[in-house]
N, CA and C atoms as an extended XYZ file, in Angstrom:
366
Properties=species:S:1:pos:R:3:atomname:S:1:resname:S:1:resid:I:1 pbc="F F F"
N         0.829       -1.201        0.000 N   MET     1
C         0.000        0.000        0.000 CA  MET     1
C         0.868        1.258        0.000 C   MET     1
N         1.926        1.218        0.806 N   ARG     2
C         2.818        2.380        0.863 CA  ARG     2
C         3.469        2.635       -0.495 C   ARG     2
N         3.805        1.543       -1.204 N   ALA     3
C         4.408        1.689       -2.530 CA  ALA     3
C         3.444        2.374       -3.491 C   ALA     3
N         2.156        2.050       -3.374 N   LEU     4
C         1.150        2.688       -4.227 CA  LEU     4
C         1.063        4.181       -3.942 C   LEU     4
N         1.106        4.545       -2.654 N   VAL     5
C         1.045        5.959       -2.276 CA  VAL     5
C         2.262        6.701       -2.818 C   VAL     5
N         3.451        6.091       -2.668 N   VAL     6
C         4.679        6.711       -3.165 CA  VAL     6
C         4.614        6.869       -4.679 C   VAL     6
N         4.121        5.834       -5.376 N   ALA     7
C         3.997        5.904       -6.834 CA  ALA     7
C         3.019        6.995       -7.248 C   ALA     7
N         1.909        7.100       -6.520 N   ALA     8
C         0.912        8.131       -6.838 CA  ALA     8
C         1.490        9.522       -6.630 C   ALA     8
N         2.269        9.684       -5.567 N   VAL     9
C         2.901       10.981       -5.302 CA  VAL     9
C         3.878       11.321       -6.421 C   VAL     9
N         4.658       10.333       -6.853 N   ALA    10
C         5.617       10.561       -7.931 CA  ALA    10
C         4.902       10.929       -9.224 C   ALA    10
N         3.827       10.220       -9.538 N   MET    11
C         3.061       10.516      -10.750 CA  MET    11
C         2.458       11.916      -10.677 C   MET    11
N         1.933       12.269       -9.509 N   ALA    12
C         1.315       13.592       -9.348 CA  ALA    12
C         2.342       14.693       -9.552 C   ALA    12
N         3.557       14.455       -9.098 N   GLY    13
C         4.586       15.468       -9.241 CA  GLY    13
C         5.073       15.622      -10.668 C   GLY    13
N         4.963       14.555      -11.474 N   LEU    14
C         5.489       14.591      -12.829 CA  LEU    14
C         4.460       14.989      -13.874 C   LEU    14
N         3.191       14.752      -13.582 N   SER    15
C         2.174       14.967      -14.613 CA  SER    15
C         1.731       16.423      -14.665 C   SER    15
N         1.348       16.857      -15.858 N   ALA    16
C         0.757       18.195      -16.003 CA  ALA    16
C        -0.672       18.126      -15.504 C   ALA    16
N        -1.136       19.172      -14.864 N   CYS    17
C        -2.466       19.088      -14.286 CA  CYS    17
C        -3.109       20.451      -14.165 C   CYS    17
N        -4.400       20.428      -13.954 N   ALA    18
C        -5.170       21.647      -13.712 CA  ALA    18
C        -6.372       21.274      -12.873 C   ALA    18
N        -6.836       22.193      -12.060 N   ILE    19
C        -8.014       21.940      -11.238 CA  ILE    19
C        -9.244       22.385      -12.005 C   ILE    19
N       -10.131       21.469      -12.333 N   PRO    20
C       -11.370       21.888      -12.989 CA  PRO    20
C       -12.187       22.756      -12.036 C   PRO    20
N       -12.900       23.753      -12.523 N   PRO    21
C       -13.705       24.593      -11.639 CA  PRO    21
C       -14.716       23.770      -10.845 C   PRO    21
N       -14.812       24.066       -9.563 N   TYR    22
C       -15.799       23.461       -8.682 CA  TYR    22
C       -15.748       21.944       -8.692 C   TYR    22
N       -14.571       21.413       -8.620 N   ASP    23
C       -14.404       19.976       -8.498 CA  ASP    23
C       -14.120       19.669       -7.036 C   ASP    23
N       -14.222       18.407       -6.656 N   ASP    24
C       -13.927       18.050       -5.275 CA  ASP    24
C       -12.847       16.981       -5.250 C   ASP    24
N       -12.624       16.382       -4.086 N   PHE    25
C       -11.489       15.478       -3.960 CA  PHE    25
C       -11.705       14.154       -4.667 C   PHE    25
N       -12.894       13.920       -5.219 N   ARG    26
C       -13.125       12.741       -6.051 CA  ARG    26
C       -12.964       13.119       -7.525 C   ARG    26
N       -12.082       14.048       -7.777 N   ALA    27
C       -11.946       14.637       -9.105 CA  ALA    27
C       -11.527       13.609      -10.149 C   ALA    27
N       -11.781       13.936      -11.401 N   GLY    28
C       -11.465       13.060      -12.522 CA  GLY    28
C        -9.984       13.066      -12.866 C   GLY    28
N        -9.634       12.374      -13.954 N   PRO    29
C        -8.220       12.193      -14.315 CA  PRO    29
C        -7.461       13.498      -14.559 C   PRO    29
N        -8.143       14.572      -14.976 N   GLY    30
C        -7.450       15.818      -15.254 CA  GLY    30
C        -7.199       16.665      -14.028 C   GLY    30
N        -7.691       16.241      -12.878 N   ALA    31
C        -7.614       17.078      -11.686 CA  ALA    31
C        -6.279       16.907      -10.978 C   ALA    31
N        -5.887       17.937      -10.288 N   CYS    32
C        -4.688       17.884       -9.459 CA  CYS    32
C        -5.090       18.327       -8.065 C   CYS    32
N        -5.643       17.442       -7.298 N   LEU    33
C        -6.144       17.803       -5.978 CA  LEU    33
C        -5.736       16.728       -4.989 C   LEU    33
N        -5.046       17.123       -3.950 N   VAL    34
C        -4.582       16.192       -2.938 CA  VAL    34
C        -5.024       16.728       -1.593 C   VAL    34
N        -5.808       15.954       -0.859 N   VAL    35
C        -6.320       16.431        0.416 CA  VAL    35
C        -6.154       15.366        1.488 C   VAL    35
N        -6.239       15.778        2.725 N   GLY    36
C        -6.165       14.893        3.864 CA  GLY    36
C        -6.099       15.728        5.115 C   GLY    36
N        -6.205       15.079        6.272 N   SER    37
C        -6.192       15.841        7.513 CA  SER    37
C        -4.872       16.592        7.666 C   SER    37
N        -3.806       16.040        7.118 N   SER    38
C        -2.542       16.784        7.073 CA  SER    38
C        -2.068       16.804        5.628 C   SER    38
N        -3.018       17.020        4.710 N   GLY    39
C        -2.740       16.841        3.295 CA  GLY    39
C        -2.268       18.078        2.579 C   GLY    39
N        -2.164       17.928        1.290 N   PHE    40
C        -1.710       18.990        0.410 CA  PHE    40
C        -2.729       19.180       -0.697 C   PHE    40
N        -2.551       20.235       -1.426 N   MET    41
C        -3.362       20.473       -2.593 CA  MET    41
C        -2.447       21.059       -3.654 C   MET    41
N        -2.760       20.794       -4.903 N   PHE    42
C        -1.989       21.368       -5.992 CA  PHE    42
C        -2.794       22.491       -6.612 C   PHE    42
N        -2.150       23.609       -6.931 N   ASP    43
C        -2.860       24.640       -7.673 CA  ASP    43
C        -2.812       24.292       -9.158 C   ASP    43
N        -3.363       25.165       -9.999 N   ARG    44
C        -3.456       24.818      -11.410 CA  ARG    44
C        -2.104       24.802      -12.104 C   ARG    44
N        -1.067       25.292      -11.435 N   ASN    45
C         0.287       25.198      -11.965 CA  ASN    45
C         1.061       24.059      -11.315 C   ASN    45
N         0.348       23.179      -10.640 N   CYS    46
C         0.943       22.015       -9.984 CA  CYS    46
C         1.925       22.405       -8.885 C   CYS    46
N         1.691       23.523       -8.235 N   THR    47
C         2.517       23.932       -7.108 CA  THR    47
C         1.893       23.385       -5.833 C   THR    47
N         2.703       22.716       -5.035 N   ARG    48
C         2.186       22.141       -3.797 CA  ARG    48
C         2.101       23.192       -2.706 C   ARG    48
N         1.051       23.131       -1.913 N   PHE    49
C         1.046       23.899       -0.676 CA  PHE    49
C         0.264       23.141        0.380 C   PHE    49
N         0.623       23.368        1.617 N   GLU    50
C         0.119       22.561        2.715 CA  GLU    50
C        -1.207       23.093        3.220 C   GLU    50
N        -2.146       22.171        3.440 N   LEU    51
C        -3.441       22.545        3.989 CA  LEU    51
C        -3.565       22.180        5.463 C   LEU    51
N        -2.521       21.610        6.044 N   ALA    52
C        -2.611       21.161        7.425 CA  ALA    52
C        -2.940       22.306        8.372 C   ALA    52
N        -2.555       23.515        8.022 N   TRP    53
C        -2.808       24.655        8.901 CA  TRP    53
C        -4.186       25.246        8.697 C   TRP    53
N        -5.005       24.649        7.822 N   LEU    54
C        -6.413       25.032        7.723 CA  LEU    54
C        -7.201       24.022        8.546 C   LEU    54
N        -7.730       24.413        9.698 N   PRO    55
C        -8.352       23.453       10.618 CA  PRO    55
C        -9.448       22.637        9.946 C   PRO    55
N        -9.378       21.320       10.128 N   GLY    56
C       -10.420       20.433        9.630 CA  GLY    56
C       -10.485       20.303        8.129 C   GLY    56
N        -9.411       20.628        7.428 N   ALA    57
C        -9.446       20.575        5.965 CA  ALA    57
C        -9.341       19.128        5.503 C   ALA    57
N       -10.480       18.475        5.368 N   GLN    58
C       -10.492       17.078        4.962 CA  GLN    58
C       -11.304       16.836        3.699 C   GLN    58
N       -12.441       17.489        3.567 N   ARG    59
C       -13.261       17.317        2.369 CA  ARG    59
C       -13.500       18.708        1.809 C   ARG    59
N       -13.050       18.931        0.602 N   LEU    60
C       -13.023       20.282        0.068 CA  LEU    60
C       -13.658       20.350       -1.310 C   LEU    60
N       -14.310       21.449       -1.600 N   THR    61
C       -14.767       21.742       -2.949 CA  THR    61
C       -13.949       22.913       -3.448 C   THR    61
N       -13.468       22.801       -4.665 N   VAL    62
C       -12.500       23.766       -5.165 CA  VAL    62
C       -13.018       24.475       -6.401 C   VAL    62
N       -12.787       25.770       -6.467 N   GLY    63
C       -13.072       26.552       -7.662 CA  GLY    63
C       -12.011       27.615       -7.792 C   GLY    63
N       -11.881       28.196       -8.948 N   GLN    64
C       -10.857       29.206       -9.175 CA  GLN    64
C       -11.504       30.573       -9.339 C   GLN    64
N       -11.029       31.553       -8.586 N   ARG    65
C       -11.556       32.917       -8.690 CA  ARG    65
C       -10.679       33.770       -9.582 C   ARG    65
N        -9.409       33.532       -9.560 N   GLY    66
C        -8.474       34.324      -10.341 CA  GLY    66
C        -7.259       33.486      -10.671 C   GLY    66
N        -6.296       34.048      -11.392 N   PRO    67
C        -5.143       33.255      -11.821 CA  PRO    67
C        -4.300       32.727      -10.666 C   PRO    67
N        -4.311       33.401       -9.534 N   ASP    68
C        -3.510       32.946       -8.401 CA  ASP    68
C        -4.360       32.624       -7.180 C   ASP    68
N        -5.668       32.541       -7.349 N   ASP    69
C        -6.564       32.249       -6.233 CA  ASP    69
C        -7.174       30.865       -6.393 C   ASP    69
N        -7.368       30.202       -5.283 N   ILE    70
C        -8.103       28.946       -5.256 CA  ILE    70
C        -9.141       29.076       -4.159 C   ILE    70
N       -10.380       28.845       -4.501 N   GLU    71
C       -11.465       28.989       -3.543 CA  GLU    71
C       -11.810       27.611       -2.996 C   GLU    71
N       -11.904       27.513       -1.687 N   ILE    72
C       -12.146       26.234       -1.036 CA  ILE    72
C       -13.378       26.354       -0.154 C   ILE    72
N       -14.322       25.457       -0.332 N   LEU    73
C       -15.473       25.388        0.564 CA  LEU    73
C       -15.359       24.095        1.348 C   LEU    73
N       -15.171       24.210        2.629 N   GLU    74
C       -15.046       23.028        3.472 CA  GLU    74
C       -16.432       22.495        3.782 C   GLU    74
N       -16.631       21.210        3.555 N   VAL    75
C       -17.944       20.630        3.792 CA  VAL    75
C       -17.924       19.584        4.899 C   VAL    75
N       -16.781       19.384        5.532 N   SER    76
C       -16.735       18.518        6.700 CA  SER    76
C       -16.654       19.411        7.929 C   SER    76
N       -17.421       19.081        8.951 N   GLY    77
C       -17.463       19.959       10.114 CA  GLY    77
C       -18.249       21.198        9.771 C   GLY    77
N       -17.786       22.348       10.214 N   ARG    78
C       -18.519       23.576        9.929 CA  ARG    78
C       -18.195       24.081        8.528 C   ARG    78
N       -19.129       24.791        7.956 N   HIS    79
C       -18.921       25.332        6.617 CA  HIS    79
C       -18.043       26.571        6.700 C   HIS    79
N       -17.108       26.676        5.814 N   ARG    80
C       -16.280       27.863        5.736 CA  ARG    80
C       -15.832       28.031        4.293 C   ARG    80
N       -15.622       29.259        3.918 N   LEU    81
C       -15.112       29.570        2.590 CA  LEU    81
C       -13.692       30.072        2.760 C   LEU    81
N       -12.772       29.440        2.076 N   ILE    82
C       -11.370       29.803        2.201 CA  ILE    82
C       -10.840       30.149        0.818 C   ILE    82
N       -10.257       31.307        0.680 N   THR    83
C        -9.586       31.678       -0.556 CA  THR    83
C        -8.091       31.633       -0.301 C   THR    83
N        -7.398       30.806       -1.063 N   VAL    84
C        -5.949       30.705       -0.933 CA  VAL    84
C        -5.331       31.483       -2.080 C   VAL    84
N        -4.516       32.441       -1.771 N   ARG    85
C        -3.906       33.296       -2.790 CA  ARG    85
C        -2.394       33.101       -2.781 C   ARG    85
N        -1.844       32.890       -3.959 N   ARG    86
C        -0.391       32.763       -4.054 CA  ARG    86
C         0.207       34.161       -4.109 C   ARG    86
N         0.986       34.508       -3.095 N   ILE    87
C         1.620       35.821       -3.025 CA  ILE    87
C         2.846       35.846       -3.933 C   ILE    87
N         3.653       34.830       -3.818 N   ARG    88
C         4.790       34.624       -4.709 CA  ARG    88
C         5.088       33.129       -4.667 C   ARG    88
N         6.026       32.678       -5.464 N   GLU    89
C         6.322       31.250       -5.546 CA  GLU    89
C         6.598       30.672       -4.157 C   GLU    89
N         5.820       29.671       -3.792 N   GLY    90
C         6.021       29.001       -2.515 CA  GLY    90
C         5.473       29.728       -1.305 C   GLY    90
N         4.678       30.769       -1.495 N   TYR    91
C         4.177       31.551       -0.361 CA  TYR    91
C         2.711       31.882       -0.588 C   TYR    91
N         1.876       31.514        0.365 N   TYR    92
C         0.433       31.623        0.199 CA  TYR    92
C        -0.226       32.329        1.372 C   TYR    92
N        -1.350       32.963        1.107 N   CYS    93
C        -2.208       33.509        2.146 CA  CYS    93
C        -3.572       32.846        2.043 C   CYS    93
N        -4.134       32.496        3.176 N   ALA    94
C        -5.480       31.933        3.203 CA  ALA    94
C        -6.399       32.919        3.898 C   ALA    94
N        -7.492       33.259        3.241 N   LEU    95
C        -8.515       34.127        3.819 CA  LEU    95
C        -9.731       33.257        4.088 C   LEU    95
N       -10.047       33.050        5.344 N   ALA    96
C       -11.134       32.147        5.718 CA  ALA    96
C       -12.333       32.935        6.209 C   ALA    96
N       -13.514       32.509        5.772 N   ARG    97
C       -14.759       33.113        6.236 CA  ARG    97
C       -15.624       32.001        6.815 C   ARG    97
N       -15.833       32.042        8.115 N   ASP    98
C       -16.644       31.021        8.778 CA  ASP    98
C       -18.118       31.356        8.648 C   ASP    98
N       -18.941       30.340        8.414 N   TYR    99
C       -20.390       30.510        8.343 CA  TYR    99
C       -21.032       29.715        9.471 C   TYR    99
N       -22.214       30.107        9.947 N   PRO   100
C       -23.112       31.135        9.414 CA  PRO   100
C       -22.746       32.554        9.845 C   PRO   100
N       -21.783       32.715       10.725 N   ARG   101
C       -21.354       34.055       11.141 CA  ARG   101
C       -20.014       34.356       10.485 C   ARG   101
N       -20.029       35.054        9.348 N   PRO   102
C       -18.763       35.301        8.653 CA  PRO   102
C       -17.773       36.060        9.534 C   PRO   102
N       -16.608       35.488        9.680 N   ARG   103
C       -15.524       36.111       10.435 CA  ARG   103
C       -14.256       35.881        9.622 C   ARG   103
N       -13.724       36.928        9.074 N   VAL   104
C       -12.578       36.790        8.180 CA  VAL   104
C       -11.306       36.619        8.993 C   VAL   104
N       -10.555       35.580        8.686 N   THR   105
C        -9.246       35.375        9.300 CA  THR   105
C        -8.222       35.274        8.182 C   THR   105
N        -7.019       35.703        8.465 N   ARG   106
C        -5.973       35.707        7.438 CA  ARG   106
C        -4.756       34.986        7.986 C   ARG   106
N        -4.203       34.094        7.199 N   ASP   107
C        -3.026       33.352        7.621 CA  ASP   107
C        -2.105       33.180        6.418 C   ASP   107
N        -0.861       33.593        6.549 N   CYS   108
C         0.103       33.469        5.458 CA  CYS   108
C         1.161       32.451        5.856 C   CYS   108
N         1.445       31.540        4.950 N   ARG   109
C         2.441       30.507        5.210 CA  ARG   109
C         3.306       30.282        3.984 C   ARG   109
N         4.500       29.812        4.236 N   THR   110
C         5.348       29.377        3.144 CA  THR   110
C         5.190       27.872        2.990 C   THR   110
N         5.469       27.351        1.806 N   THR   111
C         5.341       25.911        1.591 CA  THR   111
C         6.619       25.162        1.926 C   THR   111
N         7.690       25.855        2.212 N   ASP   112
C         8.961       25.171        2.447 CA  ASP   112
C         9.203       24.965        3.930 C   ASP   112
N         9.646       23.781        4.375 N   PRO   113
C         9.857       22.599        3.542 CA  PRO   113
C         8.535       21.880        3.266 C   PRO   113
N         8.458       21.221        2.140 N   VAL   114
C         7.242       20.496        1.766 CA  VAL   114
C         7.432       19.031        2.101 C   VAL   114
N         6.495       18.474        2.856 N   HIS   115
C         6.541       17.058        3.208 CA  HIS   115
C         5.768       16.261        2.162 C   HIS   115
N         6.113       14.992        1.946 N   PRO   116
C         5.401       14.205        0.929 CA  PRO   116
C         3.916       14.093        1.270 C   PRO   116
N         3.038       14.389        0.314 N   PRO   117
C         1.601       14.291        0.578 CA  PRO   117
C         1.073       12.880        0.377 C   PRO   117
N        -0.101       12.627        0.917 N   ILE   118
C        -0.842       11.409        0.598 CA  ILE   118
C        -1.724       11.767       -0.580 C   ILE   118
N        -1.550       11.066       -1.693 N   SER   119
C        -2.233       11.457       -2.918 CA  SER   119
C        -3.610       10.815       -3.008 C   SER   119
N        -4.608       11.616       -3.336 N   VAL   120
C        -5.959       11.126       -3.603 CA  VAL   120
C        -6.318       11.643       -4.982 C   VAL   120
N        -6.131       10.806       -5.987 N   ARG   121
C        -6.370       11.237       -7.362 CA  ARG   121
C        -7.434       10.369       -8.011 C   ARG   121
N        -8.229       10.982       -8.889 N   GLY   122
C        -9.294       10.269       -9.581 CA  GLY   122
C        -8.741        9.373      -10.659 C   GLY   122
């Protein structure tokens, strides 16, 4: 099983990919989405960034708002809308809005060092 995970991670890193608008973690073959309780996600340029610092980020719906933005709607636990914006290569800001009482929080993180993700690919 571990060999399969390692192979999937290697394939994900080598393949060209894009996130289809409003796809989720059961995405099809063209998707580049990796999630987990301490998981990662790929943006449309196949850049890895860590989602572990987004509390409860386990089941996500993804859409694109702009060339460097990824919109995330968390559907496990409480609902929240998170926009992840790439500030520069390897550096991201997450703007989270909790529902039903919107409260904007901002968190900026770098992706380095990047730990190997557990790949969940369609």
